[in-house]
mmCIF file of C-alpha atoms and ligand atoms in Angstrom:
data_model
loop_
_atom_site.group_PDB
_atom_site.id
_atom_site.type_symbol
_atom_site.label_atom_id
_atom_site.label_comp_id
_atom_site.label_asym_id
_atom_site.label_seq_id
_atom_site.Cartn_x
_atom_site.Cartn_y
_atom_site.Cartn_z
ATOM 1 C CA MET A 243 138.298 -1.498 -224.444
ATOM 2 C CA THR A 244 135.348 -0.530 -222.253
ATOM 3 C CA LEU A 245 136.010 2.571 -220.162
ATOM 4 C CA VAL A 246 133.707 3.920 -217.475
ATOM 5 C CA LEU A 247 133.906 7.174 -215.556
ATOM 6 C CA GLY A 248 132.953 6.675 -211.897
ATOM 7 C CA ILE A 249 131.652 9.526 -209.734
ATOM 8 C CA GLU A 250 131.238 9.450 -205.951
ATOM 9 C CA THR A 251 129.742 12.232 -203.811
ATOM 10 C CA SER A 252 127.716 10.409 -201.151
ATOM 11 C CA CYS A 253 129.420 11.951 -198.101
ATOM 12 C CA ASP A 254 132.389 14.310 -197.752
ATOM 13 C CA GLU A 255 134.603 12.899 -200.541
ATOM 14 C CA THR A 256 134.255 14.313 -204.054
ATOM 15 C CA ALA A 257 135.746 11.653 -206.307
ATOM 16 C CA ALA A 258 136.064 10.702 -209.968
ATOM 17 C CA ALA A 259 137.924 7.796 -211.578
ATOM 18 C CA VAL A 260 138.310 6.001 -214.896
ATOM 19 C CA VAL A 261 138.223 2.193 -214.824
ATOM 20 C CA ASP A 262 138.416 -0.356 -217.640
ATOM 21 C CA GLU A 263 136.604 -3.670 -218.080
ATOM 22 C CA HIS A 264 139.518 -5.591 -216.557
ATOM 23 C CA PHE A 265 139.085 -3.491 -213.411
ATOM 24 C CA HIS A 266 142.308 -1.589 -214.054
ATOM 25 C CA VAL A 267 142.227 1.892 -212.574
ATOM 26 C CA LEU A 268 143.411 4.449 -215.163
ATOM 27 C CA SER A 269 142.925 7.373 -212.774
ATOM 28 C CA SER A 270 141.399 7.997 -209.364
ATOM 29 C CA VAL A 271 141.022 11.483 -207.912
ATOM 30 C CA VAL A 272 139.645 12.105 -204.405
ATOM 31 C CA GLU A 273 139.121 15.461 -202.708
ATOM 32 C CA SER A 274 137.636 15.671 -199.232
ATOM 33 C CA SER A 275 135.885 18.513 -197.427
ATOM 34 C CA ILE A 276 136.700 16.900 -194.056
ATOM 35 C CA ASP A 277 138.662 19.947 -192.835
ATOM 36 C CA GLU A 278 135.489 22.031 -193.044
ATOM 37 C CA HIS A 279 133.639 19.561 -190.807
ATOM 38 C CA ARG A 280 136.217 18.923 -188.069
ATOM 39 C CA ALA A 281 135.148 21.842 -185.881
ATOM 40 C CA PHE A 282 131.597 20.438 -185.813
ATOM 41 C CA GLY A 283 132.640 16.923 -184.748
ATOM 42 C CA GLY A 284 130.989 15.304 -187.767
ATOM 43 C CA VAL A 285 130.048 15.851 -191.413
ATOM 44 C CA VAL A 286 127.690 18.847 -191.854
ATOM 45 C CA PRO A 287 125.437 17.890 -194.812
ATOM 46 C CA GLU A 288 124.914 21.456 -196.050
ATOM 47 C CA LEU A 289 128.663 22.162 -196.115
ATOM 48 C CA ALA A 290 129.384 18.829 -197.814
ATOM 49 C CA GLY A 291 126.837 19.547 -200.573
ATOM 50 C CA ARG A 292 128.255 23.004 -201.253
ATOM 51 C CA ALA A 293 131.806 21.648 -201.350
ATOM 52 C CA HIS A 294 130.776 19.025 -203.944
ATOM 53 C CA VAL A 295 129.328 21.722 -206.228
ATOM 54 C CA ALA A 296 132.621 23.623 -206.145
ATOM 55 C CA THR A 297 134.859 20.566 -206.507
ATOM 56 C CA ILE A 298 133.123 18.104 -208.824
ATOM 57 C CA GLY A 299 134.029 19.866 -212.099
ATOM 58 C CA PRO A 300 137.785 20.120 -211.461
ATOM 59 C CA VAL A 301 137.865 16.575 -210.039
ATOM 60 C CA VAL A 302 136.195 15.072 -213.140
ATOM 61 C CA ARG A 303 138.540 17.057 -215.383
ATOM 62 C CA ARG A 304 141.599 15.762 -213.516
ATOM 63 C CA ALA A 305 140.368 12.162 -213.621
ATOM 64 C CA LEU A 306 139.915 12.403 -217.422
ATOM 65 C CA GLU A 307 143.303 14.076 -217.918
ATOM 66 C CA GLU A 308 145.158 11.608 -215.731
ATOM 67 C CA ALA A 309 143.555 8.736 -217.660
ATOM 68 C CA GLY A 310 144.945 10.304 -220.851
ATOM 69 C CA LEU A 311 141.506 11.116 -222.246
ATOM 70 C CA ASP A 312 140.398 14.134 -224.257
ATOM 71 C CA VAL A 313 138.476 16.242 -221.719
ATOM 72 C CA ALA A 314 136.174 17.765 -224.339
ATOM 73 C CA ALA A 315 135.238 14.459 -225.968
ATOM 74 C CA PRO A 316 136.508 11.503 -223.956
ATOM 75 C CA ARG A 317 135.976 8.108 -225.554
ATOM 76 C CA LEU A 318 134.050 6.598 -222.670
ATOM 77 C CA ASP A 319 131.432 3.856 -222.672
ATOM 78 C CA GLY A 320 129.483 4.992 -219.655
ATOM 79 C CA VAL A 321 129.217 7.073 -216.533
ATOM 80 C CA ALA A 322 128.571 5.383 -213.175
ATOM 81 C CA VAL A 323 127.536 7.407 -210.157
ATOM 82 C CA THR A 324 126.649 6.688 -206.538
ATOM 83 C CA SER A 325 122.888 7.276 -206.301
ATOM 84 C CA GLY A 326 122.533 6.078 -202.681
ATOM 85 C CA PRO A 327 122.786 5.597 -199.782
ATOM 86 C CA GLY A 328 124.225 8.868 -198.510
ATOM 87 C CA LEU A 329 123.499 12.512 -197.815
ATOM 88 C CA ILE A 330 120.726 13.653 -200.131
ATOM 89 C CA GLY A 331 122.234 17.032 -201.043
ATOM 90 C CA SER A 332 125.607 15.427 -201.718
ATOM 91 C CA LEU A 333 124.176 12.568 -203.793
ATOM 92 C CA LEU A 334 122.232 15.036 -205.965
ATOM 93 C CA VAL A 335 125.407 16.863 -207.000
ATOM 94 C CA GLY A 336 127.053 13.677 -208.306
ATOM 95 C CA LEU A 337 123.856 12.386 -209.865
ATOM 96 C CA SER A 338 123.124 15.631 -211.743
ATOM 97 C CA THR A 339 126.717 15.825 -212.949
ATOM 98 C CA ALA A 340 126.637 12.229 -214.195
ATOM 99 C CA LYS A 341 123.354 12.746 -216.049
ATOM 100 C CA ALA A 342 124.614 15.939 -217.694
ATOM 101 C CA LEU A 343 127.865 14.278 -218.811
ATOM 102 C CA SER A 344 126.074 11.221 -220.141
ATOM 103 C CA LEU A 345 123.726 13.449 -222.158
ATOM 104 C CA ALA A 346 126.573 15.608 -223.453
ATOM 105 C CA TRP A 347 128.757 12.652 -224.474
ATOM 106 C CA GLY A 348 125.879 10.439 -225.642
ATOM 107 C CA VAL A 349 126.849 7.525 -223.387
ATOM 108 C CA PRO A 350 124.745 5.514 -220.907
ATOM 109 C CA PHE A 351 124.779 6.282 -217.230
ATOM 110 C CA VAL A 352 124.070 4.008 -214.293
ATOM 111 C CA GLY A 353 123.219 4.655 -210.628
ATOM 112 C CA ILE A 354 125.309 2.577 -208.226
ATOM 113 C CA ASN A 355 124.666 1.576 -204.634
ATOM 114 C CA HIS A 356 127.566 2.929 -202.587
ATOM 115 C CA LEU A 357 127.834 -0.273 -200.527
ATOM 116 C CA GLU A 358 127.964 -2.400 -203.647
ATOM 117 C CA GLY A 359 130.756 -0.073 -204.735
ATOM 118 C CA HIS A 360 132.744 -0.935 -201.595
ATOM 119 C CA LEU A 361 132.241 -4.630 -202.406
ATOM 120 C CA PHE A 362 133.958 -4.111 -205.768
ATOM 121 C CA ALA A 363 137.076 -2.609 -204.148
ATOM 122 C CA PRO A 364 138.854 -5.986 -203.733
ATOM 123 C CA LEU A 365 138.462 -6.645 -207.475
ATOM 124 C CA LEU A 366 140.558 -3.559 -208.169
ATOM 125 C CA GLU A 367 143.437 -4.687 -205.971
ATOM 126 C CA SER A 368 143.518 -8.493 -206.099
ATOM 127 C CA SER A 369 143.982 -10.352 -209.336
ATOM 128 C CA ASP A 370 143.754 -13.670 -207.463
ATOM 129 C CA LEU A 371 140.188 -13.263 -206.163
ATOM 130 C CA ALA A 372 138.455 -16.586 -205.707
ATOM 131 C CA TRP A 373 134.755 -16.827 -204.908
ATOM 132 C CA PRO A 374 132.815 -17.078 -202.679
ATOM 133 C CA LEU A 375 134.159 -14.328 -200.478
ATOM 134 C CA MET A 376 133.140 -13.397 -196.936
ATOM 135 C CA THR A 377 133.311 -9.621 -196.606
ATOM 136 C CA LEU A 378 133.191 -7.418 -193.561
ATOM 137 C CA LEU A 379 132.079 -3.957 -194.700
ATOM 138 C CA VAL A 380 132.599 -1.417 -191.937
ATOM 139 C CA SER A 381 132.403 2.353 -192.348
ATOM 140 C CA GLY A 382 131.142 5.480 -190.629
ATOM 141 C CA GLY A 383 127.614 4.798 -191.828
ATOM 142 C CA HIS A 384 127.370 1.014 -192.251
ATOM 143 C CA SER A 385 128.496 -2.292 -190.786
ATOM 144 C CA LEU A 386 127.620 -5.506 -192.595
ATOM 145 C CA ILE A 387 128.778 -9.082 -193.020
ATOM 146 C CA VAL A 388 128.212 -10.028 -196.643
ATOM 147 C CA LEU A 389 128.532 -13.344 -198.446
ATOM 148 C CA GLN A 390 129.696 -12.617 -201.999
ATOM 149 C CA ARG A 391 129.153 -15.551 -204.357
ATOM 150 C CA GLY A 392 130.599 -13.600 -207.283
ATOM 151 C CA PRO A 393 130.913 -9.998 -208.465
ATOM 152 C CA GLY A 394 127.524 -8.347 -207.867
ATOM 153 C CA GLU A 395 126.097 -11.470 -206.214
ATOM 154 C CA HIS A 396 125.838 -10.594 -202.571
ATOM 155 C CA GLU A 397 123.807 -11.817 -199.634
ATOM 156 C CA VAL A 398 123.681 -9.673 -196.507
ATOM 157 C CA LEU A 399 124.134 -12.117 -193.607
ATOM 158 C CA GLY A 400 123.966 -9.526 -190.872
ATOM 159 C CA GLU A 401 124.236 -5.829 -190.151
ATOM 160 C CA THR A 402 124.290 -3.413 -187.284
ATOM 161 C CA ILE A 403 121.011 -2.920 -185.506
ATOM 162 C CA ASP A 404 122.084 0.497 -184.195
ATOM 163 C CA ASP A 405 125.335 2.454 -184.699
ATOM 164 C CA ALA A 406 127.896 1.683 -187.387
ATOM 165 C CA ALA A 407 131.395 0.641 -186.250
ATOM 166 C CA GLY A 408 132.967 3.906 -187.467
ATOM 167 C CA GLU A 409 130.177 5.877 -185.845
ATOM 168 C CA ALA A 410 130.987 4.173 -182.517
ATOM 169 C CA TYR A 411 134.643 5.168 -182.963
ATOM 170 C CA ASP A 412 133.649 8.753 -183.713
ATOM 171 C CA LYS A 413 131.241 8.994 -180.759
ATOM 172 C CA VAL A 414 133.691 7.478 -178.268
ATOM 173 C CA ALA A 415 136.460 9.765 -179.580
ATOM 174 C CA ARG A 416 134.201 12.747 -179.069
ATOM 175 C CA TRP A 417 133.448 11.619 -175.515
ATOM 176 C CA LEU A 418 137.172 11.309 -174.854
ATOM 177 C CA GLY A 419 137.795 14.790 -176.243
ATOM 178 C CA LEU A 420 139.664 13.562 -179.318
ATOM 179 C CA GLY A 421 139.304 15.007 -182.830
ATOM 180 C CA TYR A 422 137.044 13.992 -185.720
ATOM 181 C CA PRO A 423 137.151 11.482 -187.350
ATOM 182 C CA GLY A 424 137.856 9.470 -184.227
ATOM 183 C CA GLY A 425 138.864 6.117 -185.729
ATOM 184 C CA PRO A 426 142.452 6.952 -186.698
ATOM 185 C CA GLU A 427 143.101 8.774 -183.389
ATOM 186 C CA ILE A 428 141.783 5.930 -181.226
ATOM 187 C CA ASP A 429 143.658 3.388 -183.339
ATOM 188 C CA GLU A 430 146.913 5.305 -182.810
ATOM 189 C CA LEU A 431 146.362 5.799 -179.065
ATOM 190 C CA ALA A 432 145.361 2.150 -178.592
ATOM 191 C CA LYS A 433 148.827 1.028 -179.694
ATOM 192 C CA GLU A 434 150.235 2.522 -176.461
ATOM 193 C CA GLY A 435 147.456 1.242 -174.204
ATOM 194 C CA ASP A 436 146.496 -1.832 -172.197
ATOM 195 C CA ALA A 437 143.400 -3.499 -173.666
ATOM 196 C CA THR A 438 142.608 -5.221 -170.365
ATOM 197 C CA ALA A 439 142.498 -1.955 -168.370
ATOM 198 C CA LEU A 440 138.723 -1.563 -168.736
ATOM 199 C CA LYS A 441 136.333 -4.507 -168.779
ATOM 200 C CA LEU A 442 133.913 -3.748 -171.608
ATOM 201 C CA PRO A 443 131.147 -5.997 -172.926
ATOM 202 C CA VAL A 444 131.575 -7.786 -176.259
ATOM 203 C CA SER A 445 128.002 -7.616 -177.453
ATOM 204 C CA MET A 446 126.936 -10.775 -179.286
ATOM 205 C CA ILE A 447 123.152 -10.309 -179.605
ATOM 206 C CA GLY A 448 121.786 -13.719 -180.608
ATOM 207 C CA ASP A 449 123.452 -16.359 -182.719
ATOM 208 C CA ASP A 450 122.737 -14.628 -186.020
ATOM 209 C CA PHE A 451 125.199 -12.284 -187.734
ATOM 210 C CA ASP A 452 123.751 -8.963 -186.660
ATOM 211 C CA LEU A 453 126.004 -6.446 -184.932
ATOM 212 C CA SER A 454 125.471 -3.805 -182.254
ATOM 213 C CA PHE A 455 127.748 -1.025 -181.036
ATOM 214 C CA SER A 456 125.649 1.441 -179.107
ATOM 215 C CA GLY A 457 125.825 -0.620 -175.860
ATOM 216 C CA LEU A 458 129.624 -0.580 -176.066
ATOM 217 C CA LYS A 459 129.642 3.189 -176.511
ATOM 218 C CA THR A 460 127.429 3.595 -173.412
ATOM 219 C CA ALA A 461 129.646 1.161 -171.483
ATOM 220 C CA VAL A 462 132.711 3.284 -172.286
ATOM 221 C CA VAL A 463 130.949 6.401 -170.996
ATOM 222 C CA ARG A 464 129.899 4.651 -167.751
ATOM 223 C CA ALA A 465 133.258 2.962 -167.147
ATOM 224 C CA THR A 466 135.306 6.123 -167.730
ATOM 225 C CA GLU A 467 133.059 8.099 -165.396
ATOM 226 C CA LYS A 468 133.576 5.470 -162.716
ATOM 227 C CA HIS A 469 137.313 4.912 -163.292
ATOM 228 C CA ARG A 470 138.667 8.387 -163.912
ATOM 229 C CA GLU A 471 142.150 7.149 -163.034
ATOM 230 C CA ILE A 472 142.420 5.075 -166.204
ATOM 231 C CA GLY A 473 144.456 6.809 -168.895
ATOM 232 C CA LEU A 474 143.248 7.701 -172.389
ATOM 233 C CA ALA A 475 145.443 5.157 -174.170
ATOM 234 C CA ASP A 476 144.135 2.343 -171.958
ATOM 235 C CA VAL A 477 140.522 3.381 -172.617
ATOM 236 C CA ALA A 478 141.229 3.520 -176.365
ATOM 237 C CA ALA A 479 142.861 0.077 -176.319
ATOM 238 C CA SER A 480 140.040 -1.476 -174.258
ATOM 239 C CA PHE A 481 137.357 -0.014 -176.536
ATOM 240 C CA GLN A 482 139.184 -1.046 -179.692
ATOM 241 C CA PHE A 483 139.601 -4.567 -178.350
ATOM 242 C CA ALA A 484 135.892 -4.963 -177.467
ATOM 243 C CA LEU A 485 134.735 -3.589 -180.824
ATOM 244 C CA SER A 486 137.077 -5.617 -183.001
ATOM 245 C CA GLU A 487 136.427 -8.700 -180.888
ATOM 246 C CA GLN A 488 132.716 -8.511 -181.675
ATOM 247 C CA LEU A 489 133.394 -8.154 -185.395
ATOM 248 C CA LEU A 490 135.912 -10.989 -185.409
ATOM 249 C CA ARG A 491 133.700 -13.367 -183.416
ATOM 250 C CA LYS A 492 130.750 -12.760 -185.728
ATOM 251 C CA LEU A 493 132.981 -13.197 -188.740
ATOM 252 C CA ARG A 494 134.301 -16.439 -187.280
ATOM 253 C CA GLN A 495 130.711 -17.711 -186.878
ATOM 254 C CA ALA A 496 129.989 -16.797 -190.495
ATOM 255 C CA LEU A 497 133.121 -18.634 -191.675
ATOM 256 C CA GLU A 498 132.081 -21.695 -189.678
ATOM 257 C CA ARG A 499 128.627 -21.653 -191.293
ATOM 258 C CA TYR A 500 129.535 -20.863 -194.940
ATOM 259 C CA GLU A 501 132.295 -22.316 -197.046
ATOM 260 C CA VAL A 502 134.277 -19.577 -198.771
ATOM 261 C CA LYS A 503 137.641 -19.125 -200.491
ATOM 262 C CA GLY A 504 138.611 -15.776 -199.064
ATOM 263 C CA VAL A 505 137.798 -13.117 -196.553
ATOM 264 C CA ALA A 506 137.776 -9.396 -197.356
ATOM 265 C CA LEU A 507 137.644 -6.157 -195.447
ATOM 266 C CA ALA A 508 136.085 -2.986 -196.866
ATOM 267 C CA GLY A 509 135.050 0.542 -195.798
ATOM 268 C CA GLY A 510 136.765 3.268 -193.760
ATOM 269 C CA VAL A 511 137.185 1.131 -190.630
ATOM 270 C CA ALA A 512 139.118 -1.394 -192.757
ATOM 271 C CA ALA A 513 142.079 0.910 -192.022
ATOM 272 C CA ASN A 514 141.966 -0.224 -188.390
ATOM 273 C CA SER A 515 145.125 -2.010 -187.282
ATOM 274 C CA ALA A 516 143.457 -4.370 -184.760
ATOM 275 C CA LEU A 517 140.883 -5.449 -187.319
ATOM 276 C CA ARG A 518 143.490 -6.001 -190.029
ATOM 277 C CA ALA A 519 145.637 -8.096 -187.687
ATOM 278 C CA GLY A 520 142.611 -10.057 -186.466
ATOM 279 C CA ILE A 521 141.360 -10.842 -189.955
ATOM 280 C CA THR A 522 144.809 -11.872 -191.128
ATOM 281 C CA GLN A 523 144.937 -14.306 -188.209
ATOM 282 C CA LEU A 524 141.401 -15.576 -188.821
ATOM 283 C CA ALA A 525 142.102 -16.181 -192.512
ATOM 284 C CA LYS A 526 145.236 -18.132 -191.620
ATOM 285 C CA GLU A 527 143.282 -20.295 -189.205
ATOM 286 C CA PHE A 528 140.637 -21.112 -191.828
ATOM 287 C CA GLY A 529 143.203 -21.509 -194.620
ATOM 288 C CA LEU A 530 141.747 -18.587 -196.583
ATOM 289 C CA VAL A 531 143.206 -15.679 -198.530
ATOM 290 C CA ALA A 532 142.769 -12.364 -196.682
ATOM 291 C CA HIS A 533 142.033 -9.359 -198.920
ATOM 292 C CA LEU A 534 142.969 -6.233 -197.012
ATOM 293 C CA PRO A 535 142.446 -3.008 -198.945
ATOM 294 C CA THR A 536 145.176 -0.366 -199.237
ATOM 295 C CA MET A 537 144.382 2.812 -197.287
ATOM 296 C CA ALA A 538 143.265 4.581 -200.486
ATOM 297 C CA MET A 539 140.780 1.797 -201.162
ATOM 298 C CA CYS A 540 139.406 1.758 -197.582
ATOM 299 C CA THR A 541 137.988 5.257 -197.818
ATOM 300 C CA ASP A 542 135.380 6.421 -200.280
ATOM 301 C CA ASN A 543 136.647 6.676 -203.846
ATOM 302 C CA ALA A 544 135.212 6.602 -207.345
ATOM 303 C CA ALA A 545 137.293 3.709 -208.706
ATOM 304 C CA MET A 546 135.114 1.253 -206.796
ATOM 305 C CA ILE A 547 132.000 2.977 -208.187
ATOM 306 C CA GLY A 548 133.429 2.764 -211.710
ATOM 307 C CA ALA A 549 134.135 -0.948 -211.190
ATOM 308 C CA ALA A 550 130.578 -1.601 -210.006
ATOM 309 C CA GLY A 551 129.422 0.485 -212.993
ATOM 310 C CA ILE A 552 131.280 -1.744 -215.468
ATOM 311 C CA TYR A 553 129.464 -4.728 -213.975
ATOM 312 C CA ARG A 554 126.011 -3.122 -213.635
ATOM 313 C CA LEU A 555 126.013 -1.660 -217.162
ATOM 314 C CA ARG A 556 126.811 -5.126 -218.506
ATOM 315 C CA GLU A 557 124.464 -7.128 -216.262
ATOM 316 C CA SER A 558 121.517 -4.809 -215.554
ATOM 317 C CA GLY A 559 121.821 -2.156 -218.260
ATOM 318 C CA PRO A 560 121.781 1.628 -217.895
ATOM 319 C CA SER A 561 119.569 3.631 -215.540
ATOM 320 C CA ASP A 562 116.836 5.962 -216.806
ATOM 321 C CA LEU A 563 117.602 9.660 -216.921
ATOM 322 C CA ASP A 564 114.827 10.299 -214.381
ATOM 323 C CA LEU A 565 116.614 8.225 -211.711
ATOM 324 C CA SER A 566 116.349 9.820 -208.246
ATOM 325 C CA ALA A 567 118.821 9.710 -205.389
ATOM 326 C CA ARG A 568 118.011 7.098 -202.731
ATOM 327 C CA PRO A 569 119.489 8.289 -199.419
ATOM 328 C CA ASN A 570 118.475 5.073 -197.584
ATOM 329 C CA TRP A 571 119.066 2.502 -200.335
ATOM 330 C CA GLN A 572 119.783 -0.872 -198.672
ATOM 331 C CA LEU A 573 122.349 -3.246 -200.148
ATOM 332 C CA ALA A 574 119.818 -6.077 -199.819
ATOM 333 C CA ASP A 575 117.516 -4.179 -202.241
ATOM 334 C CA VAL A 576 120.113 -3.949 -205.020
ATOM 335 C CA GLN A 577 119.375 -6.085 -208.072
HETATM 336 O O1 KG4 B 166 134.083 4.653 -195.442
HETATM 337 P P1 KG4 B 166 134.365 5.971 -194.790
HETATM 338 O O2 KG4 B 166 135.525 6.787 -195.298
HETATM 339 O O3 KG4 B 166 133.130 6.904 -194.844
HETATM 340 C C1 KG4 B 166 131.848 6.412 -194.754
HETATM 341 O O4 KG4 B 166 131.290 6.012 -195.821
HETATM 342 O O5 KG4 B 166 131.350 6.367 -193.607
HETATM 343 O O6 KG4 B 166 134.562 5.691 -193.220
HETATM 344 C C2 KG4 B 166 134.852 6.700 -192.300
HETATM 345 C C3 KG4 B 166 134.876 6.065 -190.922
HETATM 346 C C4 KG4 B 166 134.931 7.082 -189.793
HETATM 347 O O7 KG4 B 166 133.941 6.766 -188.848
HETATM 348 C C5 KG4 B 166 136.336 6.897 -189.219
HETATM 349 O O8 KG4 B 166 136.413 7.178 -187.840
HETATM 350 C C6 KG4 B 166 136.579 5.426 -189.496
HETATM 351 O O9 KG4 B 166 136.014 5.213 -190.775
HETATM 352 N N1 KG4 B 166 138.009 5.096 -189.516
HETATM 353 C C7 KG4 B 166 138.592 4.256 -188.630
HETATM 354 C C8 KG4 B 166 139.975 4.232 -188.947
HETATM 355 N N2 KG4 B 166 140.184 5.068 -190.018
HETATM 356 C C9 KG4 B 166 138.966 5.573 -190.355
HETATM 357 N N3 KG4 B 166 138.070 3.537 -187.633
HETATM 358 C C10 KG4 B 166 138.910 2.783 -186.910
HETATM 359 N N4 KG4 B 166 140.244 2.721 -187.130
HETATM 360 C C11 KG4 B 166 140.820 3.421 -188.126
HETATM 361 N N5 KG4 B 166 142.132 3.344 -188.341
HETATM 362 ZN ZN1 ZN B 167 131.795 4.413 -197.883
#
C-alpha cells in the first residue's frame, strides 16, 4: 500500500491529510486562520504565514494519528506539498515542513501545483470518473475552464483575464457592506432576491473560453449607486445570476466544442448554489455525469494535494530538496 502525506498552506488553510494509491482518504485535517482576517476584509499574508507556523505541527500530528500511523515513525511512501501558486510566506511554511519531514523519515517529497491539486479532488469522491472531463475551477484566486483527458493530463482552455470569480464575490460583498468571505453571504441573500431586479452585463469577451469579472463588479457599483431603492437581496441575486450565467455559457461553449464524459466543479466557488444547479442542468442536457464536490472538498484541503502527490511521484518522480516556492506557478506550466 502506497501512502502519501499531503500538506497544504498556500492561503489561510493549514491542512494535512493521508491518502493511499487508490485515492482513499485515511485522514484529512483542515484548520483555517480566516477569523483573524475577517476584520481586514481579506486574507492578510503576514498573519496567514504566522498562523501556519503555529498550526502546521499539530495539524500534521493529527492527520497521522487519525490515519492510524505511528507519529514518530509513520510508514509513509512520500510527502506531497503545495509549492505554488499562493502567498509566498504561507507556501514557505508548508514547503519547509515537508522537506524536513521527508529528510527525517527518509522518504521522497514532491512539490504540487495547488490548481492541479483541485483537479484531483473529484478522484477522491467519485469512483465512477470517466475521462475526458470538463472542469470549471473557480476559487478566490483563480477561474479556469480545463479539459482533463486523464489524471494529471490537463489543458487550460480559458481563464480569467482579470479578477477571479471568488474575488468578484468578495469585492461586491465588501461594496454592499457584507462580511468576508463574501461568497457564502451573497449566495444566501440571493435565495431571497429577484435576479431580474438589476440589469447587469453578462460579459462574454470573444468566442474563446476566457472569463472576465471586473466589468461586472464595476457594473454592480454603478447600478447600485443609481438605483438606491433596490434591496440588498435583489442586488445579490442579480449579481449572482450574471456571474454564474457567464460561467455556464462559457462552459456550454466548451462542451459544444469538446467531447467529454463528465463535467466537474472545483474550488471554493464550487459551493455556490446557483452554479451547482446550473451545472447539474447543463450536464443533464448534454447527457453527462456532473461531479459536484462536497463542501469539504470545495475549499482548500490537503487530501487533494496528497492525491496529486500519489500521481506526480509515480509519473514525474520526486522533487529536489532545493525546490523553491513558486507564488505565481501557472497550471499550464505544470508537467
Ligand atoms: O478555494 P478557496 O477556499 O480559496 C482559494 O484558493 O481562493 O475559495 C475561497 C473563495 C472566496 O472568494 C469565497 O467568497 C468563495 O470562494 N466562496 C463562494 C461560496 N463559498 C465560498 N462564492 C460563491 N458562493 C459560495 N457559496
Ligand atoms: Zn484553492
